[in-house]
Coordinates of N, CA and C and ligand atoms in Angstrom, one line a residue:
M652 N 76.7 2.7 -150.5 CA 75.6 3.2 -151.4 C 74.4 2.3 -151.3
A653 N 73.3 3.0 -150.9 CA 72.1 2.2 -150.7 C 71.2 2.3 -151.9
L654 N 70.4 1.3 -152.0 CA 69.3 1.4 -153.1 C 68.1 1.9 -152.4
R655 N 67.5 2.9 -152.9 CA 66.3 3.5 -152.3 C 65.0 3.1 -153.1
D656 N 63.9 3.2 -152.4 CA 62.6 2.9 -153.0 C 62.2 4.1 -153.8
I657 N 61.7 3.9 -155.0 CA 61.2 5.0 -155.8 C 59.7 5.3 -155.6
V658 N 59.4 6.5 -155.4 CA 58.0 6.9 -155.1 C 57.2 6.9 -156.4
I659 N 56.1 6.3 -156.4 CA 55.2 6.1 -157.6 C 54.0 7.0 -157.5
L660 N 53.5 7.5 -158.6 CA 52.2 8.1 -158.8 C 51.2 7.2 -158.1
P661 N 50.2 7.7 -157.4 CA 49.8 9.1 -157.1 C 50.3 9.7 -155.8
D662 N 51.4 9.2 -155.3 CA 52.0 9.8 -154.1 C 52.1 11.3 -154.2
N663 N 51.5 12.0 -153.2 CA 51.4 13.4 -153.2 C 52.7 14.2 -153.1
I664 N 53.7 13.5 -152.6 CA 55.0 14.1 -152.5 C 55.6 14.6 -153.8
L665 N 55.1 13.9 -154.9 CA 55.6 14.2 -156.2 C 55.1 15.6 -156.7
K666 N 54.1 16.1 -156.0 CA 53.5 17.4 -156.4 C 54.1 18.6 -155.5
Q667 N 55.0 18.2 -154.6 CA 55.6 19.2 -153.7 C 56.9 19.9 -154.2
H668 N 57.1 21.1 -153.7 CA 58.3 21.8 -154.0 C 59.5 21.4 -153.2
S669 N 60.7 21.3 -153.8 CA 61.9 20.9 -153.1 C 62.7 22.1 -152.7
D670 N 63.4 22.0 -151.6 CA 64.2 23.1 -151.1 C 65.7 23.0 -151.5
S671 N 66.3 24.1 -151.6 CA 67.7 24.2 -152.0 C 68.6 23.6 -150.9
F672 N 69.8 23.3 -151.3 CA 70.9 22.9 -150.3 C 71.7 24.2 -150.0
A673 N 72.0 24.4 -148.7 CA 72.8 25.5 -148.3 C 74.3 25.2 -148.6
L674 N 74.7 23.9 -148.4 CA 76.1 23.6 -148.7 C 76.1 22.1 -149.2
V675 N 77.3 21.7 -149.8 CA 77.5 20.4 -150.2 C 78.4 19.7 -149.3
D676 N 77.9 18.8 -148.5 CA 78.8 18.1 -147.5 C 78.7 16.6 -147.8
A677 N 79.3 15.8 -146.9 CA 79.4 14.3 -147.1 C 78.0 13.7 -147.2
A678 N 77.0 14.2 -146.4 CA 75.7 13.7 -146.4 C 75.0 13.9 -147.8
V679 N 75.3 15.1 -148.4 CA 74.8 15.4 -149.7 C 75.4 14.5 -150.8
R680 N 76.7 14.2 -150.6 CA 77.4 13.3 -151.6 C 76.9 11.9 -151.4
D681 N 76.5 11.5 -150.2 CA 76.0 10.1 -150.0 C 74.6 10.0 -150.7
L682 N 73.8 11.1 -150.6 CA 72.5 11.1 -151.2 C 72.7 11.0 -152.7
A683 N 73.7 11.7 -153.3 CA 73.9 11.7 -154.7 C 74.3 10.3 -155.1
D684 N 75.1 9.6 -154.3 CA 75.5 8.2 -154.6 C 74.3 7.3 -154.6
D685 N 73.5 7.4 -153.6 CA 72.3 6.6 -153.5 C 71.4 6.8 -154.7
M686 N 71.2 8.1 -155.1 CA 70.4 8.4 -156.2 C 70.9 7.8 -157.5
L687 N 72.2 7.9 -157.7 CA 72.8 7.3 -159.0 C 72.6 5.8 -158.9
N688 N 72.9 5.2 -157.8 CA 72.7 3.7 -157.7 C 71.3 3.3 -158.0
T689 N 70.4 4.0 -157.4 CA 68.9 3.7 -157.6 C 68.5 3.9 -159.0
M690 N 69.0 5.0 -159.7 CA 68.7 5.3 -161.1 C 69.3 4.2 -162.0
Y691 N 70.5 3.8 -161.8 CA 71.1 2.7 -162.7 C 70.4 1.4 -162.5
H692 N 70.0 1.1 -161.2 CA 69.4 -0.1 -160.9 C 68.0 -0.2 -161.6
A693 N 67.3 0.9 -161.7 CA 65.9 0.9 -162.1 C 65.6 0.1 -163.4
P694 N 66.2 0.3 -164.6 CA 67.2 1.4 -164.9 C 66.5 2.6 -165.4
G695 N 67.2 3.8 -165.3 CA 66.6 5.0 -165.8 C 67.8 5.9 -166.2
I696 N 67.4 7.0 -166.9 CA 68.5 8.0 -167.3 C 68.4 9.3 -166.5
G697 N 67.5 9.4 -165.5 CA 67.4 10.6 -164.7 C 66.6 10.3 -163.4
L698 N 67.0 11.0 -162.4 CA 66.2 10.8 -161.1 C 66.4 12.1 -160.3
A699 N 65.2 12.5 -159.7 CA 65.2 13.7 -158.8 C 65.1 13.2 -157.4
A700 N 65.7 14.0 -156.4 CA 65.7 13.5 -155.0 C 64.3 13.2 -154.5
V701 N 63.3 14.0 -155.0 CA 61.9 13.8 -154.5 C 61.4 12.4 -154.9
Q702 N 62.0 11.8 -155.9 CA 61.5 10.5 -156.3 C 62.0 9.4 -155.4
I703 N 62.9 9.8 -154.5 CA 63.2 8.8 -153.4 C 62.7 9.4 -152.1
G704 N 61.8 10.4 -152.1 CA 61.2 10.9 -151.0 C 61.9 12.0 -150.2
V705 N 62.9 12.6 -150.9 CA 63.7 13.6 -150.3 C 63.4 15.0 -151.0
L706 N 62.8 15.9 -150.3 CA 62.4 17.2 -150.9 C 63.6 18.2 -151.0
R707 N 64.6 17.8 -151.7 CA 65.8 18.7 -151.8 C 66.1 18.8 -153.3
R708 N 66.8 20.0 -153.7 CA 67.0 20.2 -155.1 C 68.3 19.5 -155.6
M709 N 68.1 18.3 -155.9 CA 69.2 17.5 -156.5 C 68.7 16.6 -157.6
I710 N 69.4 16.5 -158.7 CA 69.0 15.6 -159.8 C 70.3 14.8 -160.2
V711 N 70.1 13.6 -160.7 CA 71.2 12.9 -161.3 C 70.7 12.4 -162.7
V712 N 71.6 12.5 -163.6 CA 71.3 12.0 -165.0 C 72.5 11.3 -165.6
D713 N 72.2 10.4 -166.5 CA 73.2 9.8 -167.4 C 72.5 9.3 -168.6
V714 N 72.8 10.0 -169.7 CA 72.2 9.7 -171.0 C 73.1 9.0 -171.9
A715 N 74.2 8.5 -171.4 CA 75.1 7.7 -172.2 C 74.4 6.4 -172.7
R716 N 74.7 6.0 -174.0 CA 74.1 4.7 -174.5 C 74.6 3.6 -173.7
E717 N 73.9 2.5 -173.8 CA 74.2 1.3 -173.0 C 75.6 0.8 -173.3
E718 N 76.0 0.8 -174.5 CA 77.3 0.3 -174.9 C 78.5 1.3 -174.6
E719 N 78.1 2.5 -174.2 CA 79.1 3.5 -173.9 C 79.5 3.5 -172.4
P720 N 80.6 4.1 -172.1 CA 81.0 4.2 -170.6 C 80.0 5.1 -169.9
R721 N 79.7 4.8 -168.7 CA 78.8 5.7 -167.9 C 79.3 7.1 -167.8
E722 N 78.3 8.0 -167.9 CA 78.6 9.5 -167.7 C 77.7 10.1 -166.7
P723 N 77.9 9.7 -165.4 CA 77.0 10.2 -164.4 C 77.2 11.7 -164.1
L724 N 76.1 12.4 -164.0 CA 76.1 13.8 -163.7 C 75.2 14.1 -162.5
C725 N 75.7 14.9 -161.6 CA 74.9 15.2 -160.4 C 74.8 16.7 -160.4
L726 N 73.5 17.2 -160.4 CA 73.3 18.6 -160.4 C 72.6 19.0 -159.1
I727 N 73.2 19.8 -158.3 CA 72.7 20.3 -157.1 C 72.2 21.8 -157.2
N728 N 71.1 22.1 -156.7 CA 70.4 23.4 -156.9 C 70.4 23.8 -158.4
P729 N 70.0 23.0 -159.3 CA 70.1 23.3 -160.7 C 69.1 24.4 -161.1
K730 N 69.6 25.3 -162.0 CA 68.7 26.4 -162.4 C 69.0 26.6 -163.9
I731 N 67.9 26.7 -164.7 CA 68.0 26.9 -166.1 C 68.1 28.4 -166.3
I732 N 69.2 28.8 -166.9 CA 69.5 30.3 -167.0 C 69.3 30.7 -168.5
W733 N 69.1 29.8 -169.4 CA 68.8 30.1 -170.8 C 68.1 29.0 -171.4
S734 N 67.1 29.3 -172.3 CA 66.4 28.2 -173.1 C 66.3 28.7 -174.5
S735 N 66.5 27.8 -175.4 CA 66.4 28.2 -176.9 C 65.0 28.4 -177.2
E736 N 64.7 29.2 -178.3 CA 63.4 29.4 -178.8 C 63.0 28.1 -179.5
E737 N 64.0 27.5 -180.2 CA 63.7 26.3 -180.9 C 63.3 25.2 -180.0
T738 N 62.3 24.4 -180.4 CA 61.8 23.4 -179.5 C 62.1 22.0 -180.1
S739 N 62.0 21.0 -179.3 CA 62.1 19.6 -179.8 C 61.2 18.7 -179.1
E740 N 60.8 17.6 -179.7 CA 59.8 16.7 -179.2 C 60.5 15.4 -178.9
H741 N 60.3 14.9 -177.7 CA 60.9 13.6 -177.3 C 59.8 12.8 -176.6
E742 N 59.9 11.5 -176.8 CA 59.0 10.6 -176.0 C 59.6 10.5 -174.6
E743 N 58.8 10.9 -173.6 CA 59.3 10.8 -172.2 C 58.6 9.7 -171.4
G744 N 59.4 9.3 -170.4 CA 58.8 8.4 -169.4 C 59.3 8.8 -168.1
C745 N 58.9 8.2 -167.0 CA 59.4 8.6 -165.7 C 59.3 7.4 -164.7
L746 N 60.4 7.3 -163.9 CA 60.5 6.1 -163.0 C 59.3 6.1 -162.0
S747 N 58.7 7.3 -161.8 CA 57.6 7.4 -160.9 C 56.3 7.1 -161.5
I748 N 56.3 7.0 -162.9 CA 55.1 6.7 -163.6 C 55.4 5.6 -164.6
P749 N 55.6 4.3 -164.1 CA 56.1 3.2 -164.9 C 55.2 2.9 -166.1
D750 N 55.9 2.4 -167.1 CA 55.2 1.9 -168.3 C 54.3 3.0 -169.0
T751 N 54.6 4.2 -168.8 CA 53.8 5.3 -169.4 C 54.8 6.2 -170.2
Y752 N 54.4 6.4 -171.5 CA 55.3 7.2 -172.3 C 54.5 8.1 -173.2
D753 N 54.9 9.3 -173.4 CA 54.2 10.2 -174.4 C 55.2 11.3 -174.8
L754 N 54.8 11.9 -175.9 CA 55.6 13.0 -176.5 C 55.4 14.3 -175.8
V755 N 56.6 14.9 -175.5 CA 56.5 16.2 -174.8 C 57.4 17.2 -175.6
T756 N 56.9 18.4 -175.8 CA 57.7 19.4 -176.5 C 58.3 20.4 -175.5
R757 N 59.6 20.6 -175.6 CA 60.4 21.5 -174.7 C 61.4 22.3 -175.5
P758 N 62.0 23.3 -174.9 CA 63.1 24.0 -175.6 C 64.2 23.0 -176.0
A759 N 64.7 23.1 -177.2 CA 65.7 22.1 -177.7 C 67.0 22.2 -176.9
E760 N 67.4 23.4 -176.5 CA 68.7 23.6 -175.8 C 68.5 24.4 -174.6
I761 N 69.3 24.2 -173.6 CA 69.2 25.0 -172.4 C 70.7 25.2 -171.9
K762 N 70.8 26.2 -171.0 CA 72.0 26.4 -170.3 C 71.6 26.2 -168.8
V763 N 72.3 25.4 -168.1 CA 71.9 25.1 -166.7 C 73.1 25.4 -165.8
Q764 N 72.8 26.1 -164.6 CA 73.8 26.4 -163.6 C 73.5 25.5 -162.4
Y765 N 74.6 25.0 -161.8 CA 74.4 24.1 -160.7 C 75.7 23.9 -159.9
L766 N 75.6 23.3 -158.7 CA 76.7 22.9 -158.0 C 77.0 21.4 -158.3
D767 N 78.2 21.0 -158.5 CA 78.5 19.6 -158.7 C 78.7 18.9 -157.4
R768 N 79.0 17.6 -157.4 CA 79.1 16.8 -156.2 C 80.2 17.3 -155.3
D769 N 81.1 18.0 -155.8 CA 82.2 18.6 -154.9 C 81.8 20.0 -154.4
G770 N 80.6 20.5 -154.8 CA 80.2 21.8 -154.4 C 80.7 22.9 -155.3
A771 N 81.3 22.6 -156.5 CA 81.9 23.6 -157.4 C 80.8 24.1 -158.3
E772 N 80.8 25.4 -158.5 CA 79.8 26.1 -159.4 C 80.1 25.7 -160.8
C773 N 79.1 25.2 -161.5 CA 79.2 24.8 -162.9 C 78.1 25.4 -163.8
E774 N 78.4 25.4 -165.1 CA 77.5 25.8 -166.0 C 77.6 24.8 -167.2
R775 N 76.5 24.4 -167.8 CA 76.6 23.4 -168.8 C 75.5 23.7 -169.9
H776 N 75.9 23.6 -171.1 CA 75.0 23.8 -172.3 C 74.5 22.4 -172.6
C777 N 73.2 22.2 -172.7 CA 72.6 20.9 -172.9 C 71.8 20.9 -174.2
N778 N 72.0 19.8 -175.0 CA 71.1 19.7 -176.1 C 70.7 18.2 -176.3
G779 N 69.8 17.9 -177.2 CA 69.4 16.6 -177.5 C 68.7 16.0 -176.2
L780 N 69.0 14.7 -176.0 CA 68.4 13.9 -175.0 C 68.7 14.5 -173.6
L781 N 70.0 15.0 -173.4 CA 70.4 15.5 -172.2 C 69.6 16.8 -171.8
S782 N 69.3 17.6 -172.8 CA 68.4 18.8 -172.5 C 67.0 18.4 -172.0
T783 N 66.4 17.4 -172.7 CA 65.1 17.0 -172.3 C 65.1 16.4 -170.9
C784 N 66.1 15.6 -170.7 CA 66.2 14.9 -169.4 C 66.4 15.8 -168.3
V785 N 67.3 16.8 -168.4 CA 67.6 17.8 -167.4 C 66.3 18.6 -167.1
Q786 N 65.6 19.0 -168.1 CA 64.4 19.8 -167.9 C 63.3 19.0 -167.2
H787 N 63.2 17.7 -167.6 CA 62.2 16.8 -167.0 C 62.6 16.7 -165.5
E788 N 63.8 16.5 -165.1 CA 64.2 16.3 -163.7 C 64.1 17.6 -162.9
I789 N 64.4 18.7 -163.5 CA 64.3 20.0 -162.8 C 62.8 20.2 -162.5
D790 N 61.9 19.9 -163.4 CA 60.5 20.0 -163.2 C 60.1 19.3 -161.9
H791 N 60.7 18.1 -161.7 CA 60.3 17.3 -160.5 C 60.5 18.1 -159.2
L792 N 61.6 19.0 -159.3 CA 61.9 19.8 -158.1 C 60.8 20.8 -157.8
D793 N 60.0 21.1 -158.8 CA 58.9 22.1 -158.6 C 57.5 21.3 -158.6
G794 N 57.5 20.0 -158.4 CA 56.3 19.3 -158.4 C 55.6 19.1 -159.7
V795 N 56.4 19.3 -160.8 CA 55.8 19.1 -162.1 C 56.2 17.8 -162.8
L796 N 55.2 17.1 -163.3 CA 55.5 15.8 -164.0 C 55.3 15.9 -165.5
F797 N 55.9 15.0 -166.2 CA 55.7 15.1 -167.7 C 54.3 15.0 -168.2
I798 N 53.5 14.3 -167.4 CA 52.1 14.1 -167.8 C 51.3 15.5 -167.6
D799 N 51.9 16.4 -166.9 CA 51.3 17.7 -166.8 C 51.3 18.5 -168.1
Y800 N 52.1 18.0 -169.1 CA 52.2 18.7 -170.4 C 51.2 18.0 -171.4
L801 N 50.6 16.9 -171.0 CA 49.7 16.2 -171.9 C 48.3 16.9 -171.8
S802 N 47.4 16.5 -172.7 CA 46.0 17.0 -172.6 C 45.4 16.5 -171.3
R803 N 44.4 17.2 -170.8 CA 43.7 16.9 -169.6 C 43.2 15.5 -169.6
L804 N 42.7 15.1 -170.7 CA 42.1 13.8 -170.9 C 43.1 12.7 -170.7
K805 N 44.3 12.9 -171.4 CA 45.4 11.9 -171.3 C 45.9 11.8 -169.9
R806 N 46.1 13.0 -169.3 CA 46.6 13.0 -167.9 C 45.7 12.3 -166.9
Q807 N 44.4 12.6 -167.0 CA 43.4 12.0 -166.1 C 43.4 10.5 -166.3
R808 N 43.6 10.0 -167.5 CA 43.6 8.6 -167.8 C 44.8 7.9 -167.1
V809 N 45.9 8.6 -167.1 CA 47.1 8.0 -166.5 C 46.9 8.0 -165.0
I810 N 46.5 9.1 -164.4 CA 46.3 9.2 -163.0 C 45.3 8.2 -162.5
K811 N 44.2 8.0 -163.2 CA 43.2 7.1 -162.9 C 43.7 5.7 -162.8
K812 N 44.6 5.3 -163.8 CA 45.2 4.0 -163.8 C 46.0 3.8 -162.6
F813 N 46.8 4.8 -162.1 CA 47.7 4.6 -161.0 C 47.0 4.7 -159.7
V814 N 45.9 5.4 -159.6 CA 45.1 5.5 -158.4 C 44.4 4.1 -158.2
K815 N 44.0 3.5 -159.3 CA 43.3 2.2 -159.2 C 44.4 1.1 -158.8
A816 N 45.6 1.2 -159.4 CA 46.6 0.2 -159.0 C 47.0 0.3 -157.5
A817 N 47.1 1.6 -157.0 CA 47.5 1.8 -155.6 C 46.4 1.3 -154.7
K818 N 45.2 1.4 -155.1 CA 44.0 0.9 -154.3 C 44.0 -0.6 -154.3
Q819 N 44.3 -1.2 -155.4 CA 44.4 -2.7 -155.5 C 45.5 -3.2 -154.6
N820 N 46.7 -2.5 -154.7 CA 47.8 -3.0 -153.8 C 47.4 -2.8 -152.4
G821 N 46.7 -1.8 -152.0 CA 46.3 -1.5 -150.6 C 45.3 -2.6 -150.2
D822 N 44.4 -3.0 -151.1 CA 43.4 -4.0 -150.8 C 44.1 -5.4 -150.5
N823 N 45.1 -5.6 -151.3 CA 45.8 -7.0 -151.2 C 46.6 -7.1 -150.0
S824 N 47.1 -6.0 -149.4 CA 48.0 -6.2 -148.3 C 47.3 -6.3 -147.0
Ligands
NI665 NI1 60.5 11.7 -163.9

């Protein structure tokens, strides 16, 4: 299991669409393990493949509390097949947008269809933090970031901060 570098805003790959997997093989399972390892190390509660520079439809999540045993989930080709009308608001952050948090409103509950790490077809009903996290990660697969739900002013402020930081890093190297 390797630790991968996490792509940070304003890297353009974060705006790109990810492709589905045709099958789940050993290489796909290795990618899942790398993603989980990278997510736990960060630490974070969710990671999409695009965040380590791989434009494929896979997400990993674990919303277990720190004192609880780990509950790693790997969702391959995830698809939301139902969303509740009821919404909920959570403060979100993103490993690709460090130290930035804001409230986002999303459907409170969803049903998601996916292939697991063994390639088995699964369906899962998600609510609470898991629902928010899965929706946030699936958005990544379509080039959507949580800051895209904020006001234009807030979003521009965040992007400006990261463009400036990237420029400074470039100047220093
Ligand atoms: Ni994210």
